[in-house]
Amino acid sequence: MTQPDLLSSAQLAHSLLLLRQQAPLVHCMTNDVVQTFTANVLLALRASPAMVIDAQEAAQFAGFADALVINVGTLTRERSAAMLTAVKAAQQAGKPWTLDPVAVGALTLRTEFCQQLLPLQPAAIRGNASEILALAQQSAGGRGVDSVHQADAALDAAAALAQRYRTLVAVTGEVDYVTDGSRMLAIPGGSPLMTRVVGTGCALSAVVAAFASLPGDRLQHIAAACGVMALAGEQAARSVAGPGSFVAAFIDALWTLEVAV
Amino acid sequence: MTQPDLLSSAQLAHSLLLLRQQAPLVHCMTNDVVQTFTANVLLALRASPAMVIDAQEAAQFAGFADALVINVGTLTRERSAAMLTAVKAAQQAGKPWTLDPVAVGALTLRTEFCQQLLPLQPAAIRGNASEILALAQQSAGGRGVDSVHQADAALDAAAALAQRYRTLVAVTGEVDYVTDGSRMLAIPGGSPLMTRVVGTGCALSAVVAAFASLPGDRLQHIAAACGVMALAGEQAARSVAGPGSFVAAFIDALWTLEVAV
Amino acid sequence: MTQPDLLSSAQLAHSLLLLRQQAPLVHCMTNDVVQTFTANVLLALRASPAMVIDAQEAAQFAGFADALVINVGTLTRERSAAMLTAVKAAQQAGKPWTLDPVAVGALTLRTEFCQQLLPLQPAAIRGNASEILALAQQSAGGRGVDSVHQADAALDAAAALAQRYRTLVAVTGEVDYVTDGSRMLAIPGGSPLMTRVVGTGCALSAVVAAFASLPGDRLQHIAAACGVMALAGEQAARSVAGPGSFVAAFIDALWTLEVAV
């Protein structure tokens, strides 16, 4: 694989503009902890969130939604069944779906479930280095939900995963990387405060799902999803006293984000 | 039906004062996304929220609570059973219950469940135009959780629903309307930012439930519930940079709201 | 029992410093309403939250986590089974677990479940006066989730509970008290705004769980947990317009807290 290219401001601006125009309806089957934050992040970007969780309803909703995100943070056996139904319905309806393999590796239920989902053609996978390594079966995972690896330690695993499942993989950390197995884009930026607020990674996965629904170069769009969140994080961090005030400033930054084209 | 009357400031002030005095305990069986925001909205108004969800406990809790709100946003079959038990217990205990038919119409489980609940004498129903039209079986519903109709397009449906089930219907949007099928009150105001924050509609339903427990003119009280939220939304929108900072400002406004009598 | 001693600033500073150094991973099985706030409170203190809820995964997670908190606020029969599995796994792994008996007393499922948990050697129990009285079977509990008793009315019950189950009991209110049945520490402070924001008590229980994992004098550490929250509450309340802005200011205060040693 060649060295990663930097995502340009022009690429980011193009994708963000497109997202605001398309305002995709994002079906979120996500964990208990990040529901509100995920919804508000999507709304601030002009997308529409919808959290439909019953198996039957989730299958029906594939006909309406533009994208689906599956996040296994608070998985249960019952929820995994509903998620599987939703993924299959999205697949049949030709809607892109994105996987967030939260804390995959050490915990059996979610690890087996993610392995079951991988062949179902995800449009994208978004995880931290430990999660991507575990998903590629190159590590036993992180400590809880946090990564014990730097993002660049997982680049080979990300590329292998992308090639094997013909998907895009975003491995995020201090620098984010998005790859399709041959090309790779790097997105620096963000703020350490983002790791002191619950749900920035999970919300990013929902944003990746939203951007994956846009027409055009999906690799670029998903890199832009990472770039938009990193940029808003930087802007927000400049003016706040701590992670409490960061949350509001971050959402405001997503709302007002202006990117030079 | 005659033309709607405007809710007066004096009416709003009377109902708000009463709510703060009575501090009703509101049993909330609501969706996963809006739990925290709903609780904080009720607390800022001096009401007490309680989210009791197990069927058996929910039935017991009807003896303690002053009001119940049922919100089908993240319905599952199991939750619908617990909600039905809670509604029947509230009915038997003579406690008013309020229905929020989130995204009713296109999704079968919630649509059938709401139709099952309607004959159980709700004190009030609060929805957007698409939801009220769908509940009155005059439309197939909205797009996800957002309305594709203006509130005034659903006024006839709201009145028909109110008459048929002898309840009050609040159909909310840029202007809110509350009707008992013969009288109708209109409540203008609010802010577009309220549609960019998840849960303002769902929280309003919990506030409607709280106001429905007050002695006196229930139509006026429920219109006041809409008016209080609209007024707080207007006040909050004046001073904020976006939907992130709006949330805190909105709760603060509910807390400090002073209404000229 | 002797009169309570005041927790000193030096004790508080010592425990807080230790917590920030150890950064414990806290397994939270808590209620639907307080997930985000609980996680953000722990993160602001430099601890790591992890909400793992499936029975099998929760049992596995006992090997990774440093502490467990069980909060019965939105208990269901299924959740109680997963919680019981988690408690037993924590016990076997020698990890301390903390009980928050939300609204115990009047509601049968949670009351019976908490009585079932008590013999399983909790490291700590954190509740308001009504909850502690109900748990000690000296009262039928509060009104919803709020206490109808002052904390000092439950001091004898707290001491009896601590002695009977060889645990530490924190009974919190305007003044907080922590006892092991013979010693008792008192922690004044806090702000009335803390009762107008959902989850401050529940988050405190998670913080108690985190502090219970520290080496040294557990009674002092748990009193420090109460003291840290009270101090942050006081600082936050000074600068805010209401409970909305209080949330962010409170998290920021936890993040920046400096305590004179």
PDB file of C-alpha atoms in Angstrom, chain C residues 32-233:
ATOM      1  CA  ASP C  32     -31.604   4.302  30.872  1.00  0.00           C
ATOM      2  CA  VAL C  33     -31.839   7.930  31.970  1.00  0.00           C
ATOM      3  CA  VAL C  34     -28.348   8.585  33.264  1.00  0.00           C
ATOM      4  CA  GLN C  35     -26.042   6.676  30.918  1.00  0.00           C
ATOM      5  CA  THR C  36     -24.457   9.639  29.155  1.00  0.00           C
ATOM      6  CA  PHE C  37     -24.143  11.809  32.239  1.00  0.00           C
ATOM      7  CA  THR C  38     -22.627   8.977  34.262  1.00  0.00           C
ATOM      8  CA  ALA C  39     -20.068   8.260  31.546  1.00  0.00           C
ATOM      9  CA  ASN C  40     -19.128  11.932  31.223  1.00  0.00           C
ATOM     10  CA  VAL C  41     -18.771  12.359  34.983  1.00  0.00           C
ATOM     11  CA  LEU C  42     -16.393   9.401  35.152  1.00  0.00           C
ATOM     12  CA  LEU C  43     -14.430  10.638  32.134  1.00  0.00           C
ATOM     13  CA  ALA C  44     -14.080  14.114  33.641  1.00  0.00           C
ATOM     14  CA  LEU C  45     -12.538  12.480  36.708  1.00  0.00           C
ATOM     15  CA  ARG C  46     -10.085  10.533  34.455  1.00  0.00           C
ATOM     16  CA  ALA C  47     -11.817   7.223  35.128  1.00  0.00           C
ATOM     17  CA  SER C  48     -13.076   5.083  32.212  1.00  0.00           C
ATOM     18  CA  PRO C  49     -16.728   4.080  31.974  1.00  0.00           C
ATOM     19  CA  ALA C  50     -17.893   0.933  30.205  1.00  0.00           C
ATOM     20  CA  MET C  51     -21.549   0.025  29.872  1.00  0.00           C
ATOM     21  CA  VAL C  52     -21.616  -3.696  29.154  1.00  0.00           C
ATOM     22  CA  ILE C  53     -25.099  -5.111  29.714  1.00  0.00           C
ATOM     23  CA  ASP C  54     -25.448  -8.583  28.239  1.00  0.00           C
ATOM     24  CA  ALA C  55     -25.230 -11.245  30.972  1.00  0.00           C
ATOM     25  CA  GLN C  56     -22.481 -13.249  29.304  1.00  0.00           C
ATOM     26  CA  GLU C  57     -20.450 -10.179  28.332  1.00  0.00           C
ATOM     27  CA  ALA C  58     -20.951  -8.598  31.746  1.00  0.00           C
ATOM     28  CA  ALA C  59     -19.539 -11.708  33.376  1.00  0.00           C
ATOM     29  CA  GLN C  60     -16.529 -11.655  31.036  1.00  0.00           C
ATOM     30  CA  PHE C  61     -16.013  -7.979  31.659  1.00  0.00           C
ATOM     31  CA  ALA C  62     -15.430  -8.563  35.376  1.00  0.00           C
ATOM     32  CA  GLY C  63     -11.946  -9.689  34.371  1.00  0.00           C
ATOM     33  CA  PHE C  64     -11.146  -6.305  32.854  1.00  0.00           C
ATOM     34  CA  ALA C  65     -13.007  -3.808  35.003  1.00  0.00           C
ATOM     35  CA  ASP C  66     -11.690  -2.365  38.244  1.00  0.00           C
ATOM     36  CA  ALA C  67     -15.147  -1.775  39.708  1.00  0.00           C
ATOM     37  CA  LEU C  68     -18.818  -2.418  39.042  1.00  0.00           C
ATOM     38  CA  VAL C  69     -21.860  -0.300  39.793  1.00  0.00           C
ATOM     39  CA  ILE C  70     -25.388  -1.716  39.819  1.00  0.00           C
ATOM     40  CA  ASN C  71     -28.217   0.813  39.561  1.00  0.00           C
ATOM     41  CA  VAL C  72     -31.797  -0.468  39.560  1.00  0.00           C
ATOM     42  CA  GLY C  73     -33.469   2.709  38.259  1.00  0.00           C
ATOM     43  CA  THR C  74     -34.956   1.120  35.147  1.00  0.00           C
ATOM     44  CA  LEU C  75     -34.842  -2.490  36.219  1.00  0.00           C
ATOM     45  CA  THR C  76     -36.509  -5.258  34.263  1.00  0.00           C
ATOM     46  CA  ARG C  77     -36.542  -8.958  35.096  1.00  0.00           C
ATOM     47  CA  GLU C  78     -34.084  -9.627  32.259  1.00  0.00           C
ATOM     48  CA  ARG C  79     -31.733  -6.882  33.389  1.00  0.00           C
ATOM     49  CA  SER C  80     -31.797  -8.120  36.958  1.00  0.00           C
ATOM     50  CA  ALA C  81     -30.582 -11.527  35.752  1.00  0.00           C
ATOM     51  CA  ALA C  82     -27.672  -9.937  33.878  1.00  0.00           C
ATOM     52  CA  MET C  83     -26.840  -7.762  36.883  1.00  0.00           C
ATOM     53  CA  LEU C  84     -26.838 -10.748  39.209  1.00  0.00           C
ATOM     54  CA  THR C  85     -24.442 -12.573  36.885  1.00  0.00           C
ATOM     55  CA  ALA C  86     -22.189  -9.525  36.797  1.00  0.00           C
ATOM     56  CA  VAL C  87     -22.179  -9.138  40.570  1.00  0.00           C
ATOM     57  CA  LYS C  88     -21.233 -12.772  41.060  1.00  0.00           C
ATOM     58  CA  ALA C  89     -18.460 -12.494  38.479  1.00  0.00           C
ATOM     59  CA  ALA C  90     -17.137  -9.331  40.138  1.00  0.00           C
ATOM     60  CA  GLN C  91     -17.224 -11.060  43.487  1.00  0.00           C
ATOM     61  CA  GLN C  92     -15.281 -14.050  42.146  1.00  0.00           C
ATOM     62  CA  ALA C  93     -12.752 -11.772  40.467  1.00  0.00           C
ATOM     63  CA  GLY C  94     -12.291  -9.811  43.671  1.00  0.00           C
ATOM     64  CA  LYS C  95     -13.541  -6.578  42.122  1.00  0.00           C
ATOM     65  CA  PRO C  96     -15.547  -4.224  44.350  1.00  0.00           C
ATOM     66  CA  TRP C  97     -19.158  -3.605  43.404  1.00  0.00           C
ATOM     67  CA  THR C  98     -21.473  -0.797  44.492  1.00  0.00           C
ATOM     68  CA  LEU C  99     -25.266  -0.781  44.730  1.00  0.00           C
ATOM     69  CA  ASP C 100     -27.542   2.167  43.956  1.00  0.00           C
ATOM     70  CA  PRO C 101     -31.000   1.066  45.160  1.00  0.00           C
ATOM     71  CA  VAL C 102     -32.956   3.730  43.198  1.00  0.00           C
ATOM     72  CA  ALA C 103     -36.532   4.127  44.443  1.00  0.00           C
ATOM     73  CA  VAL C 104     -36.366   0.901  46.414  1.00  0.00           C
ATOM     74  CA  GLY C 105     -39.223   0.298  48.800  1.00  0.00           C
ATOM     75  CA  ALA C 106     -42.541   0.685  47.089  1.00  0.00           C
ATOM     76  CA  LEU C 107     -41.754  -1.186  43.869  1.00  0.00           C
ATOM     77  CA  THR C 108     -41.624  -4.943  44.342  1.00  0.00           C
ATOM     78  CA  LEU C 109     -39.233  -6.097  41.622  1.00  0.00           C
ATOM     79  CA  ARG C 110     -36.374  -3.815  42.588  1.00  0.00           C
ATOM     80  CA  THR C 111     -36.983  -4.220  46.298  1.00  0.00           C
ATOM     81  CA  GLU C 112     -36.767  -7.988  46.121  1.00  0.00           C
ATOM     82  CA  PHE C 113     -33.769  -7.769  43.799  1.00  0.00           C
ATOM     83  CA  CYS C 114     -31.869  -5.426  46.101  1.00  0.00           C
ATOM     84  CA  GLN C 115     -32.584  -7.706  49.061  1.00  0.00           C
ATOM     85  CA  GLN C 116     -31.225 -10.565  46.946  1.00  0.00           C
ATOM     86  CA  LEU C 117     -28.052  -8.611  46.183  1.00  0.00           C
ATOM     87  CA  LEU C 118     -27.302  -7.440  49.717  1.00  0.00           C
ATOM     88  CA  PRO C 119     -25.727 -10.724  50.912  1.00  0.00           C
ATOM     89  CA  LEU C 120     -23.340 -10.683  47.920  1.00  0.00           C
ATOM     90  CA  GLN C 121     -20.828  -8.436  49.701  1.00  0.00           C
ATOM     91  CA  PRO C 122     -21.216  -5.028  48.100  1.00  0.00           C
ATOM     92  CA  ALA C 123     -18.220  -2.775  48.687  1.00  0.00           C
ATOM     93  CA  ALA C 124     -20.601   0.134  49.076  1.00  0.00           C
ATOM     94  CA  ILE C 125     -24.235   1.178  48.913  1.00  0.00           C
ATOM     95  CA  ARG C 126     -25.197   4.731  47.921  1.00  0.00           C
ATOM     96  CA  GLY C 127     -28.736   6.019  48.292  1.00  0.00           C
ATOM     97  CA  ASN C 128     -30.875   8.854  49.580  1.00  0.00           C
ATOM     98  CA  ALA C 129     -32.421   8.659  53.027  1.00  0.00           C
ATOM     99  CA  SER C 130     -35.674   7.090  51.844  1.00  0.00           C
ATOM    100  CA  GLU C 131     -33.823   4.435  49.908  1.00  0.00           C
ATOM    101  CA  ILE C 132     -31.496   3.568  52.779  1.00  0.00           C
ATOM    102  CA  LEU C 133     -34.429   3.381  55.194  1.00  0.00           C
ATOM    103  CA  ALA C 134     -36.318   1.144  52.780  1.00  0.00           C
ATOM    104  CA  LEU C 135     -33.295  -1.069  52.195  1.00  0.00           C
ATOM    105  CA  ALA C 136     -32.885  -1.459  55.940  1.00  0.00           C
ATOM    106  CA  GLN C 137     -36.621  -2.258  55.972  1.00  0.00           C
ATOM    107  CA  GLN C 138     -37.409   0.657  58.227  1.00  0.00           C
ATOM    108  CA  SER C 139     -39.665   2.501  55.741  1.00  0.00           C
ATOM    109  CA  ALA C 140     -41.716   1.914  52.607  1.00  0.00           C
ATOM    110  CA  GLY C 141     -39.475   4.243  50.557  1.00  0.00           C
ATOM    111  CA  GLY C 142     -39.815   7.670  48.977  1.00  0.00           C
ATOM    112  CA  ARG C 143     -42.013   9.318  46.401  1.00  0.00           C
ATOM    113  CA  GLY C 144     -40.692   8.192  43.059  1.00  0.00           C
ATOM    114  CA  VAL C 145     -36.965   8.699  42.946  1.00  0.00           C
ATOM    115  CA  ASP C 146     -36.839  11.565  45.421  1.00  0.00           C
ATOM    116  CA  SER C 147     -36.321  11.219  49.113  1.00  0.00           C
ATOM    117  CA  VAL C 148     -39.020  12.250  51.533  1.00  0.00           C
ATOM    118  CA  HIS C 149     -36.569  12.037  54.409  1.00  0.00           C
ATOM    119  CA  GLN C 150     -33.536  14.078  55.418  1.00  0.00           C
ATOM    120  CA  ALA C 151     -30.242  12.213  55.311  1.00  0.00           C
ATOM    121  CA  ASP C 152     -29.724  12.348  59.070  1.00  0.00           C
ATOM    122  CA  ALA C 153     -33.014  10.530  59.613  1.00  0.00           C
ATOM    123  CA  ALA C 154     -31.405   7.489  58.002  1.00  0.00           C
ATOM    124  CA  LEU C 155     -28.125   7.424  59.914  1.00  0.00           C
ATOM    125  CA  ASP C 156     -29.119   4.602  62.215  1.00  0.00           C
ATOM    126  CA  ALA C 157     -30.471   2.597  59.281  1.00  0.00           C
ATOM    127  CA  ALA C 158     -27.254   3.236  57.372  1.00  0.00           C
ATOM    128  CA  ALA C 159     -25.126   2.039  60.266  1.00  0.00           C
ATOM    129  CA  ALA C 160     -27.291  -1.043  60.793  1.00  0.00           C
ATOM    130  CA  LEU C 161     -27.103  -1.879  57.088  1.00  0.00           C
ATOM    131  CA  ALA C 162     -23.340  -1.414  57.069  1.00  0.00           C
ATOM    132  CA  GLN C 163     -22.871  -3.669  60.068  1.00  0.00           C
ATOM    133  CA  ARG C 164     -25.246  -6.360  58.924  1.00  0.00           C
ATOM    134  CA  TYR C 165     -23.719  -6.696  55.448  1.00  0.00           C
ATOM    135  CA  ARG C 166     -20.142  -5.633  56.339  1.00  0.00           C
ATOM    136  CA  THR C 167     -20.275  -2.885  53.772  1.00  0.00           C
ATOM    137  CA  LEU C 168     -20.021   0.881  53.571  1.00  0.00           C
ATOM    138  CA  VAL C 169     -23.170   2.947  53.259  1.00  0.00           C
ATOM    139  CA  ALA C 170     -23.335   6.449  51.840  1.00  0.00           C
ATOM    140  CA  VAL C 171     -26.590   8.207  52.580  1.00  0.00           C
ATOM    141  CA  THR C 172     -26.677  11.423  50.622  1.00  0.00           C
ATOM    142  CA  GLY C 173     -28.719  14.597  50.828  1.00  0.00           C
ATOM    143  CA  GLU C 174     -28.034  18.181  51.928  1.00  0.00           C
ATOM    144  CA  VAL C 175     -25.248  16.659  53.975  1.00  0.00           C
ATOM    145  CA  ASP C 176     -23.794  13.325  52.924  1.00  0.00           C
ATOM    146  CA  TYR C 177     -22.779  10.671  55.444  1.00  0.00           C
ATOM    147  CA  VAL C 178     -20.625   7.606  54.916  1.00  0.00           C
ATOM    148  CA  THR C 179     -20.412   4.875  57.513  1.00  0.00           C
ATOM    149  CA  ASP C 180     -19.001   1.410  58.045  1.00  0.00           C
ATOM    150  CA  GLY C 181     -21.256   0.907  61.034  1.00  0.00           C
ATOM    151  CA  SER C 182     -18.809   2.238  63.582  1.00  0.00           C
ATOM    152  CA  ARG C 183     -16.991   5.225  62.035  1.00  0.00           C
ATOM    153  CA  MET C 184     -18.951   7.905  60.214  1.00  0.00           C
ATOM    154  CA  LEU C 185     -17.753  10.758  58.028  1.00  0.00           C
ATOM    155  CA  ALA C 186     -19.915  13.757  57.144  1.00  0.00           C
ATOM    156  CA  ILE C 187     -19.573  15.696  53.898  1.00  0.00           C
ATOM    157  CA  PRO C 188     -21.467  18.990  53.683  1.00  0.00           C
ATOM    158  CA  GLY C 189     -21.692  21.087  50.556  1.00  0.00           C
ATOM    159  CA  GLY C 190     -23.218  20.686  47.138  1.00  0.00           C
ATOM    160  CA  SER C 191     -25.996  22.785  45.649  1.00  0.00           C
ATOM    161  CA  PRO C 192     -29.787  22.557  45.450  1.00  0.00           C
ATOM    162  CA  LEU C 193     -29.386  22.697  41.638  1.00  0.00           C
ATOM    163  CA  MET C 194     -28.002  19.160  41.842  1.00  0.00           C
ATOM    164  CA  THR C 195     -31.525  17.954  42.625  1.00  0.00           C
ATOM    165  CA  ARG C 196     -32.874  19.738  39.531  1.00  0.00           C
ATOM    166  CA  VAL C 197     -30.612  17.796  37.146  1.00  0.00           C
ATOM    167  CA  VAL C 198     -31.314  14.160  36.522  1.00  0.00           C
ATOM    168  CA  GLY C 199     -28.590  11.699  37.421  1.00  0.00           C
ATOM    169  CA  THR C 200     -26.395  13.464  39.964  1.00  0.00           C
ATOM    170  CA  GLY C 201     -27.191  10.774  42.532  1.00  0.00           C
ATOM    171  CA  CYS C 202     -26.792   7.944  40.026  1.00  0.00           C
ATOM    172  CA  ALA C 203     -23.517   9.380  38.745  1.00  0.00           C
ATOM    173  CA  LEU C 204     -22.329   9.719  42.349  1.00  0.00           C
ATOM    174  CA  SER C 205     -22.904   5.990  42.783  1.00  0.00           C
ATOM    175  CA  ALA C 206     -20.666   5.308  39.792  1.00  0.00           C
ATOM    176  CA  VAL C 207     -18.070   7.645  41.275  1.00  0.00           C
ATOM    177  CA  VAL C 208     -18.375   5.835  44.604  1.00  0.00           C
ATOM    178  CA  ALA C 209     -17.743   2.597  42.707  1.00  0.00           C
ATOM    179  CA  ALA C 210     -14.642   4.135  41.123  1.00  0.00           C
ATOM    180  CA  PHE C 211     -13.259   5.372  44.456  1.00  0.00           C
ATOM    181  CA  ALA C 212     -14.052   2.014  46.083  1.00  0.00           C
ATOM    182  CA  SER C 213     -11.462   0.431  43.781  1.00  0.00           C
ATOM    183  CA  LEU C 214      -8.607   2.522  45.202  1.00  0.00           C
ATOM    184  CA  PRO C 215      -6.090   1.042  47.608  1.00  0.00           C
ATOM    185  CA  GLY C 216      -6.193   2.352  51.163  1.00  0.00           C
ATOM    186  CA  ASP C 217      -8.951   3.524  53.489  1.00  0.00           C
ATOM    187  CA  ARG C 218     -12.169   2.782  51.621  1.00  0.00           C
ATOM    188  CA  LEU C 219     -14.369   4.744  54.023  1.00  0.00           C
ATOM    189  CA  GLN C 220     -12.277   7.825  53.364  1.00  0.00           C
ATOM    190  CA  HIS C 221     -12.231   7.232  49.605  1.00  0.00           C
ATOM    191  CA  ILE C 222     -16.009   6.944  49.427  1.00  0.00           C
ATOM    192  CA  ALA C 223     -16.446  10.046  51.522  1.00  0.00           C
ATOM    193  CA  ALA C 224     -14.053  11.727  49.074  1.00  0.00           C
ATOM    194  CA  ALA C 225     -16.265  10.585  46.187  1.00  0.00           C
ATOM    195  CA  CYS C 226     -19.152  12.438  47.823  1.00  0.00           C
ATOM    196  CA  GLY C 227     -16.903  15.393  48.580  1.00  0.00           C
ATOM    197  CA  VAL C 228     -15.644  15.692  45.013  1.00  0.00           C
ATOM    198  CA  MET C 229     -19.178  15.782  43.650  1.00  0.00           C
ATOM    199  CA  ALA C 230     -20.326  18.265  46.302  1.00  0.00           C
ATOM    200  CA  LEU C 231     -17.380  20.544  45.602  1.00  0.00           C
ATOM    201  CA  ALA C 232     -17.907  20.465  41.855  1.00  0.00           C
ATOM    202  CA  GLY C 233     -21.607  21.143  42.423  1.00  0.00           C
TER     203      GLY C 233
END
